[in-house]
Coordinates of C-alpha atoms in Angstrom, one line a residue:
X1 CA 106.3 120.1 70.6
X2 CA 107.1 123.8 70.2
X3 CA 107.8 124.9 66.6
X4 CA 111.1 126.4 67.6
X5 CA 112.3 123.1 69.1
X6 CA 113.5 120.0 67.3
X7 CA 110.5 117.8 66.7
X8 CA 109.1 115.4 69.3
X9 CA 105.5 114.5 69.8
X10 CA 103.0 116.8 71.4
X11 CA 100.3 115.2 73.5
X12 CA 97.0 117.0 73.6
X13 CA 94.4 115.7 76.1
X14 CA 91.0 117.3 75.9
X15 CA 89.3 117.0 79.3
X16 CA 85.5 117.1 79.4
X17 CA 84.8 115.6 76.0
X18 CA 84.2 112.0 77.3
X19 CA 80.5 111.9 76.2
X20 CA 80.2 108.7 74.1
X21 CA 79.6 105.5 76.0
X22 CA 82.1 102.7 75.8
X23 CA 81.5 100.2 73.1
X24 CA 80.9 96.8 74.7
X25 CA 83.0 94.6 72.4
X26 CA 84.6 94.9 69.0
X27 CA 85.5 91.5 67.6
X28 CA 88.8 90.7 66.1
X29 CA 88.8 90.7 62.3
X30 CA 90.1 87.2 62.0
X31 CA 87.4 84.7 62.7
X32 CA 87.6 80.9 62.3
X33 CA 84.9 78.8 60.5
X34 CA 84.0 76.1 63.0
X35 CA 82.9 73.4 60.6
X36 CA 84.7 73.8 57.4
X37 CA 88.3 72.5 57.5
X38 CA 90.7 74.3 55.2
X39 CA 94.4 73.8 54.7
X40 CA 96.3 76.1 57.1
X41 CA 98.2 78.7 55.1
X42 CA 101.8 79.1 55.9
X43 CA 102.7 82.4 57.6
X44 CA 105.1 84.5 55.6
X45 CA 108.6 84.6 57.1
X46 CA 109.6 87.7 59.1
X47 CA 111.6 89.9 56.7
X48 CA 115.2 90.5 57.4
X49 CA 116.3 93.9 58.7
X50 CA 117.4 96.5 56.2
X51 CA 120.9 97.9 56.1
X52 CA 121.9 99.7 59.3
X53 CA 123.0 102.8 57.4
X54 CA 119.6 103.4 55.7
X55 CA 118.1 105.4 58.7
X56 CA 121.0 106.2 60.9
X57 CA 120.1 109.9 61.1
X58 CA 117.0 109.0 63.2
X59 CA 119.1 107.6 66.0
X60 CA 121.4 110.4 66.8
X61 CA 121.3 112.2 70.1
X62 CA 118.8 115.1 70.1
X63 CA 117.2 117.7 72.3
X64 CA 113.7 119.0 72.3
X65 CA 110.6 119.9 74.4
X66 CA 107.6 117.7 75.1
X67 CA 104.5 119.8 75.6
X68 CA 101.2 118.7 77.0
X69 CA 98.2 121.0 76.7
X70 CA 95.1 120.4 78.7
X71 CA 91.9 122.5 78.8
X72 CA 91.2 124.0 82.2
X73 CA 88.4 122.1 84.1
X74 CA 85.2 124.0 84.7
X75 CA 85.1 123.3 88.4
X76 CA 87.7 122.6 91.1
X77 CA 87.9 119.5 93.2
X78 CA 85.5 120.9 95.9
X79 CA 82.9 121.7 93.3
X80 CA 83.4 125.5 93.1
X81 CA 84.6 127.5 90.2
X82 CA 88.3 127.2 89.6
X83 CA 89.8 130.7 89.5
X84 CA 93.5 129.7 90.3
X85 CA 94.4 130.2 86.6
X86 CA 91.8 132.8 85.7
X87 CA 92.3 134.2 82.2
X88 CA 93.8 130.9 80.9
X89 CA 91.7 128.5 78.8
X90 CA 94.2 125.6 79.2
X91 CA 97.2 124.3 81.1
X92 CA 100.5 123.8 79.3
X93 CA 103.3 121.7 80.8
X94 CA 106.7 121.6 79.1
X95 CA 109.4 119.0 79.7
X96 CA 112.9 119.5 78.2
X97 CA 114.4 116.4 76.7
X98 CA 116.4 114.4 77.4
X99 CA 114.7 114.3 80.7
X100 CA 113.3 112.3 83.6
X101 CA 110.0 110.6 84.2
X102 CA 109.4 110.0 87.9
X103 CA 108.0 106.6 89.0
X104 CA 105.3 106.3 91.7
X105 CA 104.2 103.7 94.3
X106 CA 100.4 103.6 94.4
X107 CA 100.4 106.9 92.7
X108 CA 102.7 108.6 95.2
X109 CA 106.3 109.7 94.6
X110 CA 108.2 107.5 97.0
X111 CA 109.0 109.0 100.4
X112 CA 107.7 112.5 99.5
X113 CA 104.6 114.1 101.0
X114 CA 102.7 116.6 98.9
X115 CA 104.7 119.7 100.1
X116 CA 108.0 117.9 99.4
X117 CA 106.8 117.0 95.9
X118 CA 106.5 120.7 95.2
X119 CA 110.1 121.2 96.4
X120 CA 111.5 118.3 94.3
X121 CA 113.0 118.6 90.9
X122 CA 112.4 116.3 88.0
X123 CA 108.8 115.3 89.0
X124 CA 106.8 117.1 86.3
X125 CA 105.9 113.8 84.7
X126 CA 104.7 111.0 87.1
X127 CA 104.0 107.5 85.8
X128 CA 101.3 105.5 87.6
X129 CA 100.8 101.7 87.2
X130 CA 97.1 101.0 87.7
X131 CA 97.6 97.4 88.9
X132 CA 98.5 98.8 92.3
X133 CA 94.8 100.0 92.7
X134 CA 93.1 96.8 91.5
X135 CA 92.5 95.2 94.9
X136 CA 88.9 96.3 94.5
X137 CA 86.6 95.5 91.5
X138 CA 86.7 99.2 90.5
X139 CA 89.9 101.2 91.0
X140 CA 89.5 103.7 93.8
X141 CA 90.6 106.7 91.6
X142 CA 87.7 106.0 89.3
X143 CA 85.3 106.7 92.1
X144 CA 86.5 110.2 92.8
X145 CA 84.0 112.9 91.7
X146 CA 86.2 115.2 89.8
X147 CA 86.8 116.3 86.2
X148 CA 90.3 114.9 86.6
X149 CA 89.9 112.0 89.0
X150 CA 93.5 110.8 88.9
X151 CA 95.0 114.2 89.5
X152 CA 92.6 115.1 92.3
X153 CA 92.7 111.7 94.1
X154 CA 96.6 111.7 94.1
X155 CA 96.7 115.5 94.9
X156 CA 99.0 116.3 91.9
X157 CA 97.9 119.7 90.6
X158 CA 97.1 119.4 86.8
X159 CA 98.9 122.7 86.1
X160 CA 102.2 121.3 87.4
X161 CA 102.2 117.6 86.7
X162 CA 101.7 115.2 83.9
X163 CA 100.2 111.8 85.0
X164 CA 100.5 108.8 82.7
X165 CA 98.8 105.5 83.3
X166 CA 99.7 101.9 82.4
X167 CA 98.2 98.7 83.5
X168 CA 101.4 96.9 84.6
X169 CA 104.4 98.3 86.4
X170 CA 107.1 98.5 83.6
X171 CA 109.8 97.9 86.3
X172 CA 108.2 94.6 87.6
X173 CA 110.2 91.7 86.3
X174 CA 108.5 88.9 88.3
X175 CA 107.3 85.8 86.6
X176 CA 103.6 85.9 85.9
X177 CA 100.9 83.4 84.6
X178 CA 100.5 83.4 80.9
X179 CA 98.1 85.9 79.2
X180 CA 95.3 84.7 76.9
X181 CA 93.3 86.1 74.0
X182 CA 90.8 87.5 76.5
X183 CA 92.9 89.1 79.3
X184 CA 96.2 90.2 80.7
X185 CA 97.4 89.1 84.1
X186 CA 97.9 92.1 86.5
X187 CA 99.8 91.8 89.8
X188 CA 97.8 93.4 92.5
X189 CA 98.4 93.6 96.3
X190 CA 95.9 90.8 96.7
X191 CA 97.2 88.5 94.0
X192 CA 96.9 88.1 90.3
X193 CA 93.9 89.6 88.5
X194 CA 92.6 89.1 85.0
X195 CA 92.0 92.4 83.0
X196 CA 90.4 92.6 79.6
X197 CA 90.9 95.3 77.0
X198 CA 87.3 96.4 77.6
X199 CA 88.1 96.9 81.3
X200 CA 91.2 99.0 80.4
X201 CA 89.2 101.2 78.0
X202 CA 86.5 101.8 80.6
X203 CA 89.0 102.7 83.4
X204 CA 91.0 105.0 81.1
X205 CA 87.9 106.9 80.1
X206 CA 86.7 107.3 83.7
X207 CA 90.1 108.0 85.4
X208 CA 91.2 110.4 82.7
X209 CA 95.0 110.4 82.8
X210 CA 97.0 112.7 80.6
X211 CA 98.6 109.9 78.7
X212 CA 97.4 106.3 78.3
X213 CA 99.7 103.3 77.8
X214 CA 98.5 100.8 75.2
X215 CA 97.0 97.5 76.4
X216 CA 99.6 94.9 75.2
X217 CA 100.6 91.3 75.8
X218 CA 104.0 91.6 77.3
X219 CA 105.6 88.1 78.0
X220 CA 106.5 87.8 81.7
X221 CA 107.2 84.0 81.9
X222 CA 110.7 82.4 81.6
X223 CA 111.5 80.2 78.7
X224 CA 110.9 76.6 79.5
X225 CA 109.6 77.2 83.1
X226 CA 106.3 76.0 84.4
X227 CA 103.7 78.3 85.7
X228 CA 104.5 79.3 89.3
X229 CA 107.7 77.2 89.5
X230 CA 110.6 79.6 88.9
X231 CA 113.9 79.2 90.6
X232 CA 115.1 82.4 92.3
X233 CA 118.6 81.9 90.7
X234 CA 117.0 81.7 87.2
X235 CA 115.1 84.8 87.9
X236 CA 118.2 86.7 88.7
X237 CA 119.8 85.6 85.5
X238 CA 117.1 87.5 83.6
X239 CA 118.0 90.9 84.9
X240 CA 120.3 92.6 82.6
X241 CA 120.6 89.6 80.2
X242 CA 117.2 89.9 78.5
X243 CA 114.1 87.8 78.8
X244 CA 114.3 84.9 76.4
X245 CA 110.9 84.0 74.8
X246 CA 110.0 81.3 72.3
X247 CA 109.2 82.2 68.7
X248 CA 105.6 80.8 69.2
X249 CA 105.1 83.0 72.2
X250 CA 106.4 86.1 70.4
X251 CA 104.0 85.5 67.5
X252 CA 101.0 85.2 69.8
X253 CA 102.2 88.3 71.7
X254 CA 102.3 90.4 68.5
X255 CA 99.0 89.2 67.1
X256 CA 97.1 89.9 70.4
X257 CA 98.8 93.3 71.0
X258 CA 97.9 94.6 67.5
X259 CA 94.3 93.4 67.8
X260 CA 93.9 95.0 71.3
X261 CA 95.5 98.2 70.1
X262 CA 93.0 98.5 67.3
X263 CA 90.1 98.1 69.8
X264 CA 91.8 100.6 72.2
X265 CA 92.0 103.2 69.5
X266 CA 88.3 102.9 68.8
X267 CA 87.2 102.6 72.4
X268 CA 89.0 105.9 73.5
X269 CA 87.4 108.1 70.9
X270 CA 86.0 111.1 72.7
X271 CA 83.6 112.5 70.1
X272 CA 81.3 110.8 67.7
X273 CA 82.1 111.0 63.9
X274 CA 78.3 111.3 63.3
X275 CA 78.3 114.8 64.8
X276 CA 78.9 117.4 62.1
X277 CA 82.1 119.6 62.2
X278 CA 83.4 117.7 65.3
X279 CA 86.8 116.1 64.8
X280 CA 87.5 112.7 66.3
X281 CA 89.7 113.1 69.4
X282 CA 91.6 110.6 71.6
X283 CA 93.7 111.0 74.7
X284 CA 97.5 110.8 73.9
X285 CA 98.5 107.1 73.6
X286 CA 101.9 105.7 74.2
X287 CA 102.7 102.3 72.7
X288 CA 105.4 100.1 74.2
X289 CA 107.4 98.4 71.4
X290 CA 107.3 94.6 71.7
X291 CA 109.4 91.8 70.2
X292 CA 111.6 90.8 73.1
X293 CA 115.2 90.1 72.2
X294 CA 114.4 89.2 68.6
X295 CA 115.3 92.1 66.3
X296 CA 113.2 90.8 63.5
X297 CA 110.1 90.4 65.7
X298 CA 110.6 94.0 67.0
X299 CA 110.8 95.3 63.5
X300 CA 107.7 93.4 62.5
X301 CA 105.7 94.9 65.4
X302 CA 106.7 98.4 64.5
X303 CA 105.8 97.8 60.8
X304 CA 102.3 96.8 62.0
X305 CA 101.9 100.2 63.5
X306 CA 102.5 102.0 60.2
X307 CA 100.9 99.7 57.7
X308 CA 97.7 100.8 56.1
X309 CA 94.6 99.3 57.8
X310 CA 91.9 97.5 55.8
X311 CA 88.2 98.6 55.9
X312 CA 87.3 96.4 58.8
X313 CA 90.1 97.7 61.0
X314 CA 89.3 101.3 60.0
X315 CA 85.8 100.8 61.3
X316 CA 87.1 99.3 64.6
X317 CA 89.4 102.3 65.1
X318 CA 86.8 104.8 64.0
X319 CA 88.5 105.9 60.8
X320 CA 92.2 105.6 61.4
X321 CA 94.3 104.9 58.2
X322 CA 97.0 103.4 60.3
X323 CA 97.6 102.8 64.0
X324 CA 100.5 105.2 64.2
X325 CA 98.3 108.1 63.3
X326 CA 96.8 108.1 66.9
X327 CA 100.1 107.2 68.7
X328 CA 101.8 110.0 70.6
X329 CA 105.1 108.3 71.4
X330 CA 106.9 104.9 71.9
X331 CA 108.2 103.2 75.0
X332 CA 110.8 100.5 75.8
X333 CA 110.7 98.2 78.8
X334 CA 114.4 97.9 79.5
X335 CA 114.0 95.4 82.2
X336 CA 113.3 92.7 79.6
X337 CA 116.2 93.7 77.4
X338 CA 120.0 93.0 77.6
X339 CA 121.1 96.2 79.4
X340 CA 124.4 94.4 80.4
X341 CA 125.5 95.0 76.8
X342 CA 126.1 98.6 77.9
X343 CA 128.4 97.7 80.8
X344 CA 131.5 98.7 78.8
X345 CA 132.3 102.1 77.3
X346 CA 131.3 103.0 73.7
X347 CA 133.9 102.6 71.0
X348 CA 135.3 106.0 70.0
X349 CA 136.1 104.7 66.5
X350 CA 132.5 103.9 65.8
X351 CA 130.8 105.9 63.1
X352 CA 127.0 106.1 62.8
X353 CA 127.3 105.9 59.0
X354 CA 129.1 102.6 59.3
X355 CA 126.9 99.8 57.8
X356 CA 128.9 96.9 59.2
X357 CA 129.1 98.1 62.8
X358 CA 125.4 97.2 63.4
X359 CA 126.1 93.6 62.6
X360 CA 129.0 93.2 65.0
X361 CA 126.9 91.9 67.8
X362 CA 123.7 90.1 66.9
X363 CA 121.4 90.9 69.8
X364 CA 123.0 94.0 71.4
X365 CA 120.7 96.5 73.0
X366 CA 121.4 99.1 70.4
X367 CA 120.4 96.7 67.6
X368 CA 117.1 95.8 69.4
X369 CA 116.1 99.4 70.0
X370 CA 117.0 100.5 66.4
X371 CA 115.1 97.6 65.0
X372 CA 111.9 98.9 66.7
X373 CA 112.5 102.6 65.7
X374 CA 113.6 102.1 62.1
X375 CA 110.1 102.3 60.5
X376 CA 108.5 104.6 63.0
X377 CA 108.0 108.4 63.0
X378 CA 111.3 110.0 64.1
X379 CA 109.6 113.1 65.5
X380 CA 107.7 111.4 68.3
X381 CA 109.1 111.0 71.8
X382 CA 110.9 107.9 72.8
X383 CA 110.6 106.7 76.4
X384 CA 112.9 104.1 78.2
X385 CA 111.5 102.5 81.3
X386 CA 113.6 100.9 84.1
X387 CA 117.0 102.1 82.9
X388 CA 119.5 100.6 85.5
X389 CA 122.2 103.4 85.6
X390 CA 123.2 106.8 84.3
X391 CA 125.7 104.9 82.1
X392 CA 122.9 103.1 80.2
X393 CA 121.0 106.4 79.9
X394 CA 124.0 108.1 78.2
X395 CA 124.4 105.2 75.8
X396 CA 120.7 105.2 74.9
X397 CA 120.8 109.0 74.2
X398 CA 124.0 108.7 72.2
X399 CA 123.2 105.6 70.1
X400 CA 119.4 105.5 70.0
X401 CA 118.2 109.1 70.5
X402 CA 116.0 108.2 73.5
X403 CA 114.2 111.3 75.0
X404 CA 112.7 110.4 78.4
X405 CA 113.8 108.0 81.1
X406 CA 112.1 106.3 84.0
X407 CA 114.9 105.5 86.5
X408 CA 113.6 103.5 89.5
X409 CA 117.2 103.2 90.8
X410 CA 117.0 106.8 91.9
X411 CA 114.2 106.0 94.5
X412 CA 115.9 102.6 95.3
X413 CA 119.1 104.6 96.2
X414 CA 117.1 106.5 98.8
X415 CA 115.6 103.2 100.1
X416 CA 119.1 101.9 100.7
X417 CA 120.5 105.1 102.3
X418 CA 122.6 106.1 99.2
X419 CA 123.2 109.8 98.5
X420 CA 123.9 110.1 94.8
X421 CA 126.9 112.2 93.9
X422 CA 127.9 112.3 90.2
X423 CA 127.9 114.8 87.4
X424 CA 128.2 115.0 83.6
X425 CA 130.6 115.8 82.1
X426 CA 132.9 114.1 84.6
X427 CA 135.6 116.4 86.2
X428 CA 139.2 116.2 85.1
X429 CA 140.4 115.9 88.7
X430 CA 141.9 112.5 89.8
X431 CA 139.2 110.0 90.5
X432 CA 139.3 107.1 92.9
X433 CA 137.3 105.3 95.6
X434 CA 139.1 107.5 98.2
X435 CA 137.0 110.5 96.8
X436 CA 133.9 108.5 97.7
X437 CA 135.0 107.7 101.2
X438 CA 136.5 104.2 100.5
X439 CA 140.0 103.3 101.6
X440 CA 142.1 103.4 98.5
X441 CA 144.7 101.1 100.0
X442 CA 142.1 98.3 99.8
X443 CA 141.6 98.6 96.1
X444 CA 143.4 99.6 92.9
X445 CA 140.3 100.7 91.2
X446 CA 140.7 104.2 89.8
X447 CA 137.0 104.8 89.4
X448 CA 134.7 106.8 91.6
X449 CA 131.4 105.6 93.1
X450 CA 128.2 107.3 91.9
X451 CA 127.1 107.9 95.5
X452 CA 127.7 107.4 99.2
X453 CA 126.3 104.7 101.4
X454 CA 125.3 106.7 104.4
X455 CA 124.5 103.6 106.5
X456 CA 128.3 103.1 106.7
X457 CA 129.9 104.0 110.0
X458 CA 132.6 106.2 108.4
X459 CA 129.9 108.9 107.9
X460 CA 129.0 109.0 111.6
X461 CA 131.2 112.1 112.1
X462 CA 131.2 113.4 108.6
X463 CA 129.6 116.9 108.8
X464 CA 130.0 117.7 105.1
X465 CA 127.2 118.1 102.6
X466 CA 125.6 115.1 100.9
X467 CA 127.3 115.9 97.6
X468 CA 130.9 116.9 97.0
X469 CA 130.6 117.8 93.3
X470 CA 128.0 120.5 93.5
X471 CA 125.7 118.4 91.3
X472 CA 122.7 119.5 93.5
X473 CA 123.1 123.3 93.5
X474 CA 119.4 123.8 94.0
X475 CA 118.7 120.7 96.1
X476 CA 116.4 121.5 99.1
X477 CA 118.3 119.0 101.3
X478 CA 121.6 120.7 100.7
X479 CA 120.1 124.2 100.5
X480 CA 117.0 124.2 102.7
X481 CA 114.9 127.4 103.0
X482 CA 112.6 128.7 105.7
X483 CA 108.9 128.6 105.2
X484 CA 107.3 132.0 104.6
X485 CA 104.3 131.2 106.8
X486 CA 104.0 129.7 110.3
X487 CA 101.3 127.6 111.7
X488 CA 99.9 129.5 114.8
X489 CA 97.4 127.5 116.8
X490 CA 96.4 130.2 119.3
X491 CA 97.0 133.8 120.4
X492 CA 99.8 132.5 122.7
X493 CA 101.7 131.2 119.8
X494 CA 101.1 134.4 117.9
X495 CA 102.4 136.5 120.8
X496 CA 105.5 134.3 121.2
X497 CA 106.1 134.5 117.5
X498 CA 106.0 138.3 117.5
X499 CA 108.2 138.6 120.6
X500 CA 110.9 136.5 119.0
X501 CA 111.0 138.3 115.7
X502 CA 114.1 140.3 116.5
X503 CA 115.9 137.2 117.6
X504 CA 115.4 135.2 114.5
X505 CA 117.8 135.1 111.6
X506 CA 116.8 137.4 108.8
X507 CA 118.1 135.1 106.0
X508 CA 115.6 132.7 104.5
X509 CA 118.3 129.9 104.2
X510 CA 119.3 127.6 107.0
X511 CA 122.2 125.2 107.4
X512 CA 122.2 122.2 105.1
X513 CA 121.7 118.7 106.3
X514 CA 125.0 116.9 106.8
X515 CA 126.0 113.3 106.1
X516 CA 126.4 112.6 109.8
X517 CA 122.8 113.8 110.4
X518 CA 121.4 111.6 107.7
X519 CA 123.5 108.7 109.0
X520 CA 122.0 109.3 112.5
X521 CA 118.4 109.4 111.0
X522 CA 119.0 106.1 109.1
X523 CA 120.3 104.3 112.2
X524 CA 117.4 105.5 114.3
X525 CA 114.9 104.4 111.6
X526 CA 113.6 107.9 111.1
X527 CA 111.4 108.2 107.9
X528 CA 112.6 111.8 107.2
X529 CA 116.0 110.4 106.2
X530 CA 114.5 108.8 103.1
X531 CA 112.6 111.9 102.2
X532 CA 115.7 114.0 102.4
X533 CA 117.7 111.5 100.4
X534 CA 115.1 111.2 97.6
X535 CA 114.9 115.0 97.3
X536 CA 118.7 115.1 96.9
X537 CA 118.9 112.2 94.5
X538 CA 116.2 113.7 92.2
X539 CA 118.1 116.9 92.1
X540 CA 121.3 115.2 91.2
X541 CA 119.7 113.3 88.3
X542 CA 117.8 116.5 87.1
X543 CA 121.2 118.4 87.0
X544 CA 122.7 115.4 85.1
X545 CA 120.1 115.7 82.4
X546 CA 120.4 119.5 82.3
X547 CA 124.1 119.2 81.6
X548 CA 123.5 116.6 79.0
X549 CA 121.1 118.9 77.2
X550 CA 123.5 121.8 77.5
X551 CA 126.2 119.8 75.8
X552 CA 123.9 118.5 73.0
X553 CA 122.7 121.9 72.2
X554 CA 126.2 122.9 71.3
X555 CA 125.9 120.5 68.3
X556 CA 129.2 118.8 68.8
X557 CA 128.3 115.1 68.7
X558 CA 131.9 114.0 68.7
X559 CA 132.5 115.9 72.0
X560 CA 129.4 114.3 73.5
X561 CA 130.7 110.9 72.6
X562 CA 134.0 111.6 74.2
X563 CA 132.4 112.8 77.4
X564 CA 130.3 109.6 77.5
X565 CA 133.5 107.5 77.4
X566 CA 135.1 109.7 80.0
X567 CA 132.0 109.2 82.3
X568 CA 132.4 105.4 82.0
X569 CA 136.0 105.7 83.0
X570 CA 135.3 108.1 85.8
X571 CA 132.4 106.3 87.5
X572 CA 131.7 102.7 88.4
X573 CA 128.5 101.1 87.5
X574 CA 126.1 101.3 90.5
X575 CA 125.5 97.6 91.0
X576 CA 128.4 97.2 93.4
X577 CA 127.5 100.2 95.5
X578 CA 123.8 99.0 95.7
X579 CA 124.8 95.5 96.7
X580 CA 127.0 96.7 99.5
X581 CA 124.2 99.1 100.6
X582 CA 121.7 96.2 100.7
X583 CA 123.9 94.2 103.0
X584 CA 124.5 97.2 105.4
X585 CA 120.7 98.0 105.3
X586 CA 119.9 94.5 106.3
X587 CA 122.4 94.6 109.2
X588 CA 120.8 97.8 110.6
X589 CA 117.3 96.5 110.0
X590 CA 118.0 93.2 111.8
X591 CA 119.3 95.3 114.8
X592 CA 115.8 96.3 115.6
X593 CA 113.1 93.9 116.6
X594 CA 113.2 90.5 118.3
X595 CA 116.6 89.4 119.7
X596 CA 118.1 92.8 119.6
X597 CA 119.2 92.9 123.3
X598 CA 120.8 89.5 123.0
X599 CA 122.8 90.5 119.9
X600 CA 123.9 93.7 121.7
X601 CA 125.1 91.8 124.7
X602 CA 127.1 89.4 122.5
X603 CA 128.6 92.3 120.7
X604 CA 129.6 94.0 124.0
X605 CA 131.0 90.8 125.5
X606 CA 133.4 90.5 122.5
X607 CA 134.9 93.9 123.2
X608 CA 138.4 93.8 124.9
X609 CA 139.1 96.8 127.1

């Protein structure tokens, strides 16, 4: 974190110092005596939460800069000396917060090739779930011969992108077999695979991501359901309502996670403490905060991170006084929390100093997040995974001080043919579905949609830009530019290129892609439609965060709260738009493939001329 910026954490990843071999197995500090039976001591009850007003200042909206510094590798990926950043001893990547973390599918930003990733906005930080590479005994990125295998294998330049690594996909809410004391269940493309903490330590040391997610026991089974027998209707009820977990399961989850985190801290040490004048170094580690929908359990897990370790635990962690000393930041998996609690606007009469407001709703999302953050370092970055909408993002910024957001709905919108079109602060002009292309006579809803479903036939002859509000002022889809270099395959191509120089436009910009064109690409199943939509959607969300930061920097928290309420009143939650887009996408998808000619004949026979 820059000294001139309000405090967040600053991750420092030293590349090239992985010299110590991985320790084969630290044992947990609690061992049972097999023969001597002793009375089982009662576990102390989980203490109650302190008063809400005691630490309210740590949950206010804030801005800052997350900075990652990485020493420059000695050689490039082809084995030669790297002179692209000559004169620099390290790379430094800065991300303004609140900001966006871009998700990935098998390490690739969805729908975007390498050249399009360089055009995209908001992709400085890319999060990679390793379970997508576990179809083989050793993950493929670990086999790449490079100082930075993950960067080089995925072709994300280390001077431009931060790559973080977790075992599980934080946006995967599928029911999974139960974890044990020895392993966590990972969902690979070839089925479920058991992964131990020793495996995770070894892979993290070899793959060398910029940030490592802690190895934790996150419950992914429904309360009262048998393994592998989950009703689809029950699964849908979990989304947005919070995953309900038994008290016994939560207790096991916290105990395993703390023990595994201790072993991770010791296993990722990059330099030996026996070497004189060499400080112990670890890669930046992000710890997801556990406890489910139980605020007392969440508070207990956070306290375990800041409690002083005993001598045995200090030996396991190679000298840490407490776990939090080696933690770079904290993460929340919103897919398991009751995000539907934010479906209504914030109360303008609410005051952060009010001590009774926090007890109004027992398990609201704000209470759960604050319960986890209360005892932790307020200067470290806070990450929210799988936030379902911009509305939830604003509430988390306003009420919990969250800094970085992983928003899988941005890529899902491109999957469904949706061009996002919203801005913050919302405009004062009259809103309504008519502004989004919906017939206002069919509804009395005064709110506006957050995007346009371009699969819809009403866009077949709409030659306007993707966004009406100017929220994508630097979007490549809406403002494409010509490439500076041409690919010339022969002298004939070169001669034709030189002869036509005077006939080409001198401007580097060309006409933007229209809604009708994207609609045409979607109905012809052209892959470039999804790439253009994702470029546009990333730009809209990046501009959204830029405007949020601009308003927060002014220091008027009351004004920011009023704008959040106005955003709720101006824009619908995106669930309805996405549901309609899924139906339309399925109709177009079913129109290709077997039985298509028969369906077309039936449709034509029903037309009355």
